[in-house]
Amino acid sequence: MDSHASMPAPATEHYRDVCQATWTSALRLVTVKRVKSLSNTTVTSLASSAGKPIKAVQQVLSLKHFWHCFFLAVLLCVSFVHLQANPQSSNVQATSRIAPAIGLVYRGELNINQYEKKTVDKALFEENYYTDKPIGFSALLLPSVSALRLSEPEQPKLKAIVRTVSLATIPPLVLGGSLLLQSLSRVLYSDRFASACVFIAYGFASMIFIWSNALFAHCLSAFLVVLEVFILHKIIQGLSLEQNESPPSVTKADNRWRFLSFGLTAGFFASVEYQSALLSGLLLILFAVVLSGKNFTTTVRWSALTQSLLCMACGAAIGAAPMLLYNYSVYGNPLHISYSNVVGFEGMKTGFFGIGFPSLQTLRALLFGEYRGLLVFNPVSLLSVLGWCIFLTRPLKSQDASTRFIAWSACVTFLLYMYINASYFYWDGGFSTGPRHLIPAAGITSIFVGSTAQSICNLQNRQTRRLFQIVITTLLSLCVFYSACWLSIGAFSPDHVKTPIQSTLIPWLGESLDKPYTILLPICLAIAAAVYLATSGGKSHPNNA
């Protein structure tokens, strides 16, 4: 029988029934919150409308979470395609990050002796090689590597492991950070269009998208920054300061869990990036300053404050446990810093592990340089700067505690990362497309893109408002296209290429004229972003945050 012959009628009917059941289940999953308020007949009619394309598209576009799931699917697909095509998917630093997880799962060892010749990022201690990176990110990879071993008992090749684990780990972090930042933006802005701009700016129009399939810790760090700000914002809301309670309800169970959650996040963040401990401390100081403006310190009970700090300290100890246990097991000291045993990289032996005093020349190169300039490789930052200037023009009295905290947290994060990177000996990041050490700062500052969009939504003239909405939609779509092009090229621009745009991007765009399929994904994603923004107008509910 011909293998291409059509299926018998019963099999065809069964196949159609299975497709209809899968489609209905997917709709129920995407609209889990909305389905509670819809009758069974409504869901059935939506599923049965598949035969009416125009009506079905209109109904699907109206679903609240459809676009979020759609962009997750796009992110996964793009990452999968790129990982299969990109020969640089197993970068030397990615090897250093995943090698401890592979050694622990497949051999029960923490050293990376098996892969030490495939990476330059390594530490030497007692004749064994270990990763010189903080162990937190490697610990996060353990579930994915363990699942891979269950499916394949024999250890696959390194590149295959990197591809699979990257796909399972990084894209969900990117989408999670986008959703969290969009939720925070609803506190600052009243229009859905502004929140939609923040969602696109963080996950798809910034450098985060360029690095969304690289097994680096930058996307995780960007996510953790947003998560810390989100938790502290929720604590401020839980204190009920706007209702003039005396004393504030800091001993509520939900707030104790939030303090514990912040401690967990901060502790784990410190095991991913050592310098994040400084950021967590600055955010706590800013948190206290914001609350002091509401006379928090004069009304709170010291016993309640002690309980909250105790919960935070316990969470921090649990979150930092992977780093502490690893350092004790390998080096015999839970507070050991692995960079002190780094092989090569003499610059790491200057200052505090390579961090000295900031240089104005380095700062200028980080912001405007063709080699690693933030505004060059992350042009959506221009909209963030404009939005920040607009935010500063708002009267301080019109800003509540949550608004001030979220906005100034973004500023503090950007200034700290800029200071550290401008002071770092290896500020260029080696093989890197853009200033990769600034990715966490570029992520959180995307929230100011919403300020620009909100100022447009506040315009009284309808035609003028619509015109500027089209302009910002076009700009963000172009930024998405730009980032998607770099994603297709690769996140690892060689350090000897001083003008990556002229030497890499423009020739790639020229080659795509002969191979149109190479540029198809950036074009489709830019169009999808434009459609998403065009359908996101209208006022938000005041309690949706």
XYZ file of C-alpha atoms in Angstrom:
545
model
C 0.000 0.000 0.000
C 1.198 3.492 -0.825
C 2.416 5.216 2.342
C 1.027 8.498 1.066
C -2.494 7.158 0.570
C -5.272 8.924 2.440
C -6.505 7.523 5.753
C -9.750 5.497 5.864
C -12.886 7.343 6.812
C -13.082 6.076 10.444
C -9.458 7.050 11.064
C -10.080 10.471 9.538
C -13.103 11.025 11.770
C -11.108 9.923 14.797
C -8.273 12.282 13.848
C -10.733 15.168 13.477
C -12.295 14.390 16.868
C -8.858 14.371 18.490
C -7.964 17.731 16.904
C -11.225 19.275 18.070
C -10.710 17.959 21.600
C -7.118 19.286 21.652
C -8.229 22.683 20.367
C -10.952 22.930 23.028
C -8.499 21.923 25.774
C -5.984 24.518 24.592
C -8.617 27.230 24.700
C -9.546 26.223 28.229
C -5.879 26.336 29.285
C -5.149 29.734 27.706
C -8.249 31.335 29.224
C -8.205 29.599 32.584
C -9.297 32.746 34.421
C -11.848 33.761 31.880
C -13.410 30.327 31.499
C -14.644 30.502 35.092
C -16.983 33.289 34.090
C -18.037 31.702 30.781
C -20.723 29.090 30.371
C -20.058 25.751 28.719
C -22.075 26.843 25.718
C -19.799 29.842 25.207
C -16.652 27.691 25.163
C -18.304 25.194 22.848
C -19.347 27.935 20.448
C -15.808 29.331 20.447
C -14.348 25.938 19.603
C -16.953 25.273 16.951
C -16.245 28.600 15.265
C -13.014 27.200 13.788
C -14.887 26.828 10.525
C -15.513 30.585 10.443
C -12.004 32.045 10.200
C -12.773 35.737 10.551
C -15.080 35.345 13.535
C -12.724 32.879 15.192
C -9.745 35.236 14.844
C -11.727 38.116 16.352
C -12.751 35.997 19.334
C -9.263 34.634 19.918
C -7.709 38.112 19.749
C -10.079 39.221 22.504
C -8.765 36.586 24.919
C -6.797 38.147 27.749
C -3.805 35.791 27.855
C -3.728 34.553 24.279
C -0.914 36.867 23.190
C 1.234 35.993 26.190
C 1.013 32.290 25.361
C 1.512 33.096 21.684
C 4.732 34.991 22.355
C 5.956 32.171 24.586
C 5.375 29.763 21.693
C 7.200 32.125 19.319
C 10.066 32.488 21.777
C 10.403 28.737 22.116
C 10.209 28.187 18.344
C 12.761 30.887 17.557
C 15.104 29.568 20.216
C 14.726 26.008 18.947
C 15.368 26.962 15.323
C 18.320 29.130 16.222
C 19.871 26.570 18.559
C 19.701 23.957 15.826
C 21.302 26.280 13.277
C 23.790 28.260 15.368
C 27.191 26.568 15.601
C 28.136 28.763 18.587
C 25.410 27.344 20.847
C 28.022 25.720 23.121
C 29.959 28.812 24.156
C 32.875 28.388 26.564
C 30.992 30.141 29.358
C 27.901 28.021 28.729
C 30.147 24.983 29.158
C 31.390 26.312 32.479
C 27.801 26.871 33.622
C 26.390 23.463 32.696
C 29.427 21.239 33.348
C 28.884 21.063 37.163
C 25.266 19.984 36.640
C 26.328 17.307 34.113
C 29.050 16.036 36.426
C 26.731 15.820 39.422
C 23.883 14.108 37.556
C 25.884 11.664 35.409
C 28.971 11.006 37.562
C 28.180 12.266 41.061
C 31.092 14.743 40.903
C 31.296 18.532 41.175
C 34.497 19.026 39.195
C 34.561 19.794 35.475
C 37.719 17.870 34.603
C 35.894 16.218 31.710
C 35.270 19.583 30.037
C 38.140 21.733 31.262
C 39.698 21.895 27.783
C 36.390 23.118 26.311
C 36.174 26.223 28.465
C 38.447 29.029 29.597
C 36.189 29.951 32.535
C 37.510 27.585 35.183
C 39.042 27.547 38.640
C 41.869 25.258 39.773
C 41.809 23.875 43.313
C 43.818 20.888 44.579
C 44.558 19.630 41.039
C 40.874 19.607 40.052
C 39.091 22.043 37.791
C 35.815 23.652 38.836
C 33.652 26.359 37.379
C 34.792 29.821 38.347
C 31.192 31.074 38.190
C 28.774 31.296 41.124
C 27.013 27.947 41.342
C 23.393 29.221 41.508
C 22.727 29.073 37.782
C 24.229 25.579 37.533
C 21.950 24.471 40.387
C 18.955 25.798 38.436
C 19.938 23.546 35.523
C 19.900 20.364 37.627
C 16.192 19.527 37.033
C 16.575 19.847 33.253
C 19.758 17.763 33.162
C 18.156 15.161 35.453
C 15.094 14.937 33.194
C 17.414 14.541 30.212
C 19.182 11.638 31.916
C 15.849 9.934 32.607
C 15.050 10.099 28.905
C 18.616 9.249 27.803
C 20.603 7.219 30.364
C 23.713 7.473 28.180
C 25.296 10.901 28.376
C 24.671 12.821 25.102
C 27.201 15.128 23.508
C 27.777 18.454 25.209
C 26.238 20.521 22.416
C 23.039 18.460 22.484
C 22.753 18.925 26.254
C 23.288 22.685 25.951
C 20.617 22.978 23.264
C 18.015 21.004 25.199
C 18.640 22.618 28.578
C 18.736 26.122 27.077
C 15.367 25.597 25.464
C 13.836 24.339 28.716
C 15.314 27.028 30.963
C 15.862 30.441 29.392
C 12.703 31.230 27.330
C 10.308 30.706 30.308
C 12.459 33.099 32.350
C 12.195 35.715 29.605
C 8.431 35.430 29.410
C 8.110 35.353 33.209
C 10.095 38.579 33.520
C 7.948 40.191 30.821
C 4.728 39.260 32.646
C 6.027 40.434 36.037
C 7.194 43.762 34.632
C 3.878 44.187 32.832
C 2.101 43.608 36.138
C 4.291 46.252 37.793
C 3.591 48.662 34.946
C -0.130 48.512 35.732
C 0.658 50.216 39.042
C 2.292 53.119 37.210
C 0.080 53.395 34.128
C -3.675 53.239 33.622
C -3.790 52.298 29.939
C -3.401 48.769 28.614
C -1.408 50.098 25.676
C 1.310 51.323 28.056
C 1.508 47.930 29.799
C 1.606 46.148 26.435
C 4.540 48.342 25.382
C 6.398 47.347 28.556
C 5.725 43.654 27.859
C 7.152 43.901 24.338
C 10.036 46.167 25.337
C 11.346 43.796 28.013
C 11.105 40.397 26.384
C 11.294 41.013 22.641
C 12.656 44.469 21.838
C 15.651 44.480 24.184
C 18.964 42.645 24.513
C 17.199 40.073 26.655
C 15.703 38.598 23.485
C 19.126 38.458 21.829
C 20.376 36.337 24.731
C 17.161 34.346 25.194
C 18.678 31.114 23.872
C 22.190 31.444 25.303
C 22.914 29.373 28.394
C 24.111 32.402 30.337
C 22.868 33.751 33.659
C 21.979 37.210 32.338
C 18.314 36.475 31.563
C 17.961 34.808 34.955
C 19.490 37.865 36.642
C 17.101 40.167 34.788
C 14.177 38.009 35.935
C 15.369 38.002 39.568
C 15.751 41.796 39.590
C 12.147 42.202 38.470
C 11.018 39.541 40.952
C 12.694 41.327 43.885
C 11.042 44.613 42.967
C 7.710 42.844 42.478
C 7.832 41.200 45.925
C 8.761 44.427 47.730
C 5.982 46.213 45.851
C 3.531 43.586 47.087
C 4.803 44.081 50.641
C 4.133 47.808 50.359
C 0.620 47.056 49.172
C 0.116 44.566 52.000
C 1.091 47.088 54.639
C -2.140 49.004 53.895
C -0.403 52.317 54.508
C -2.817 54.161 52.260
C -5.660 53.263 54.647
C -3.856 54.838 57.661
C -3.901 51.671 59.750
C -2.125 52.054 63.078
C 0.040 50.043 63.349
C 0.430 48.729 59.799
C -0.386 45.071 59.431
C 3.163 43.743 58.928
C 2.362 40.611 60.909
C -0.246 39.356 58.453
C 0.550 35.864 57.256
C 0.698 36.940 53.620
C 3.246 39.649 54.376
C 5.404 37.251 56.364
C 5.399 34.961 53.339
C 6.358 37.920 51.168
C 9.308 38.802 53.391
C 10.330 35.141 53.284
C 9.968 35.137 49.497
C 12.150 38.214 49.162
C 14.811 36.577 51.311
C 14.668 33.430 49.166
C 15.004 35.478 45.987
C 17.831 37.638 47.326
C 19.732 34.627 48.672
C 19.453 32.686 45.430
C 20.313 35.826 43.434
C 23.533 36.127 45.439
C 24.411 32.550 44.429
C 23.899 33.546 40.766
C 25.740 36.885 40.844
C 27.848 37.909 43.819
C 27.277 41.622 43.246
C 23.513 41.148 43.488
C 23.837 41.175 47.278
C 24.651 44.875 46.968
C 21.577 45.458 44.804
C 19.309 43.619 47.256
C 20.646 45.784 50.072
C 20.049 48.981 48.095
C 16.493 47.896 47.272
C 15.827 47.295 50.967
C 17.179 50.750 51.809
C 14.962 52.275 49.135
C 12.053 50.231 50.517
C 12.640 51.711 53.988
C 12.998 55.243 52.602
C 9.705 54.969 50.711
C 7.934 53.676 53.800
C 9.459 56.386 55.986
C 7.599 58.921 53.894
C 4.392 57.439 55.304
C 5.557 57.607 58.957
C 6.076 53.869 58.974
C 8.878 53.956 61.535
C 6.801 55.820 64.121
C 3.846 53.440 64.065
C 5.264 49.967 63.472
C 5.757 47.568 66.388
C 9.359 46.485 66.865
C 8.238 42.913 67.529
C 6.442 42.841 64.171
C 9.493 44.274 62.428
C 11.714 41.662 64.085
C 9.448 38.871 62.856
C 9.571 40.244 59.330
C 13.375 40.541 59.334
C 13.670 37.037 60.780
C 11.519 35.647 57.961
C 13.691 37.478 55.438
C 16.910 36.169 56.980
C 15.625 32.587 56.974
C 14.628 32.928 53.345
C 18.040 34.336 52.421
C 19.801 31.416 54.125
C 17.649 28.895 52.247
C 18.083 30.719 48.927
C 21.876 30.876 49.309
C 22.109 27.237 50.417
C 23.277 25.931 46.989
C 26.225 28.329 47.003
C 27.102 27.711 50.652
C 26.920 23.909 50.346
C 28.882 23.881 47.097
C 31.654 26.121 48.435
C 31.947 24.051 51.608
C 32.021 20.775 49.656
C 34.664 21.975 47.186
C 36.733 24.575 49.017
C 35.981 23.799 52.679
C 34.711 27.363 53.225
C 31.040 28.252 52.584
C 31.959 31.900 51.911
C 34.754 31.153 49.440
C 34.664 33.129 46.171
C 35.597 30.900 43.242
C 37.055 33.801 41.261
C 40.066 33.710 43.603
C 41.130 30.425 41.953
C 40.497 31.460 38.349
C 42.887 30.147 35.709
C 44.321 32.933 33.561
C 42.500 36.285 33.346
C 45.127 38.320 35.160
C 42.743 41.263 35.224
C 40.657 39.410 37.804
C 43.563 39.796 40.217
C 43.343 43.604 40.139
C 41.062 45.547 42.454
C 38.225 43.498 43.925
C 38.206 40.565 41.491
C 38.608 42.871 38.502
C 36.429 45.725 39.780
C 38.283 48.971 40.344
C 37.311 52.592 39.715
C 34.927 53.581 36.915
C 36.367 55.063 33.752
C 34.629 57.823 31.803
C 36.006 56.378 28.583
C 34.545 52.960 29.435
C 31.276 54.567 30.446
C 31.037 56.367 27.121
C 31.829 53.147 25.245
C 29.157 51.272 27.231
C 26.497 53.822 26.356
C 27.323 55.047 22.854
C 30.164 52.936 21.424
C 29.824 50.957 18.196
C 31.610 48.063 19.873
C 29.429 47.480 22.959
C 27.152 50.524 23.250
C 23.855 50.028 25.075
C 21.973 52.487 22.885
C 23.412 50.817 19.784
C 22.439 47.230 20.625
C 19.434 48.062 22.784
C 17.799 51.017 20.963
C 14.582 50.614 22.954
C 16.563 52.285 25.749
C 15.982 55.579 23.930
C 12.260 55.221 24.658
C 13.138 54.327 28.252
C 15.195 57.520 28.636
C 12.346 59.587 27.188
C 9.881 57.869 29.517
C 12.122 58.481 32.515
C 12.270 62.194 31.706
C 8.469 62.252 31.419
C 8.156 60.455 34.742
C 10.327 63.076 36.467
C 7.930 65.807 35.360
C 5.070 64.210 37.329
C 4.346 65.925 40.660
C 5.741 63.932 43.588
C 2.501 64.308 45.547
C 0.597 62.465 42.824
C 2.784 59.368 43.275
C 1.900 56.792 45.907
C 4.460 54.642 47.738
C 4.321 51.754 45.250
C 4.763 54.049 42.261
C 7.806 55.757 43.739
C 9.385 52.488 44.805
C 8.994 50.757 41.420
C 10.275 53.721 39.442
C 13.269 54.467 41.646
C 14.153 50.778 41.926
C 14.651 50.760 38.159
C 16.908 53.821 38.422
C 18.959 52.354 41.289
C 19.424 49.074 39.415
C 20.585 50.817 36.254
C 23.050 53.072 38.081
C 24.522 50.192 40.093
C 25.048 47.918 37.093
C 26.450 50.789 35.063
C 28.897 51.661 37.847
C 30.046 48.047 38.272
C 30.449 47.440 34.554
C 32.304 50.716 34.001
C 34.670 49.660 36.806
C 35.209 46.106 35.555
C 38.464 45.138 33.888
C 36.682 42.927 31.328
C 33.837 45.339 30.711
C 33.383 44.294 27.066
C 32.284 40.758 28.015
C 34.498 38.973 25.490
C 32.442 37.349 22.738
C 29.268 39.352 23.204
C 26.594 41.133 21.190
C 26.148 44.324 23.162
C 27.082 44.987 26.813
C 25.843 41.690 28.228
C 26.630 42.627 31.826
C 24.013 45.399 31.565
C 21.175 43.052 30.562
C 19.512 43.068 34.029
C 19.547 46.877 34.040
C 18.222 47.055 30.481
C 15.379 44.757 31.509
C 14.009 46.605 34.537
C 14.373 50.041 32.908
C 12.031 48.887 30.116
C 9.231 49.855 32.470
C 9.809 53.502 31.537
C 8.766 52.739 27.962
C 5.272 52.648 29.415
C 5.648 56.225 30.626
C 6.160 57.369 27.051
C 3.160 55.330 25.906
C 0.981 56.589 28.763
C 1.753 60.227 27.959
C 0.552 59.516 24.408
C -2.641 57.882 25.686
C -3.340 60.981 27.795
C -3.475 63.266 24.757
C -6.908 64.837 24.342
C -6.970 65.006 20.557
C -8.000 61.592 19.284
C -6.272 61.847 15.911
C -3.025 63.065 17.447
C -3.176 60.311 20.047
C -3.740 57.669 17.411
C -0.900 59.011 15.279
C 1.607 58.850 18.129
C 0.397 55.372 19.088
C 1.166 54.260 15.536
C 4.603 55.868 15.811
C 5.528 54.113 19.064
C 4.092 50.833 17.778
C 6.261 51.139 14.680
C 9.363 51.963 16.727
C 8.872 49.013 19.062
C 8.218 46.677 16.124
C 11.457 47.836 14.509
C 13.285 47.188 17.779
C 11.793 43.680 17.837
C 12.968 43.142 14.268
C 16.448 44.416 15.165
C 16.761 42.144 18.204
C 15.401 39.151 16.271
C 18.016 39.707 13.563
C 20.788 39.608 16.143
C 19.208 36.513 17.669
C 19.360 34.823 14.272
C 22.984 35.877 13.813
C 24.078 34.879 17.302
C 24.683 36.443 20.694
C 28.445 35.970 20.579
C 30.008 38.708 18.473
C 33.783 38.098 18.474
C 35.791 40.506 20.596
C 38.082 41.350 17.677
C 35.156 42.707 15.600
C 35.067 46.362 16.642
C 32.066 47.355 14.487
C 29.593 44.456 14.653
C 26.823 46.310 12.818
C 28.968 47.104 9.792
C 30.943 43.859 9.834
C 28.203 41.382 10.767
C 24.616 42.705 10.704
C 24.635 44.573 7.385
C 26.340 41.722 5.450
C 23.846 39.270 6.986
C 20.931 41.422 5.843
C 22.478 41.511 2.370
C 22.799 37.739 2.284
C 19.160 37.393 3.362
C 18.099 38.891 0.023
C 19.341 35.688 -1.602
C 17.983 33.528 1.244
C 14.698 35.146 2.312
C 13.878 32.380 4.790
C 16.700 33.595 7.059
C 14.893 36.876 7.714
C 11.396 35.412 7.837
C 11.324 34.953 11.620
C 12.333 38.561 12.457
C 9.705 39.890 10.040
C 6.936 37.652 11.398
C 7.790 38.503 14.997
C 7.823 42.249 14.282
C 4.395 41.970 12.628
C 3.064 39.961 15.581
C 4.313 42.621 18.009
C 2.640 45.358 15.957
C -0.680 43.481 15.940
C -0.450 42.855 19.677
C 0.155 46.539 20.406
C -2.564 47.636 17.978
C -5.130 45.486 19.808
C -4.058 46.551 23.318
C -5.654 50.004 23.575
C -8.187 50.971 26.228
C -8.244 51.727 29.924
C -7.184 49.123 32.444
C -9.177 48.196 35.503
C -7.928 50.000 38.601
C -7.470 46.759 40.553
C -5.755 44.674 37.934
C -2.333 45.015 39.450
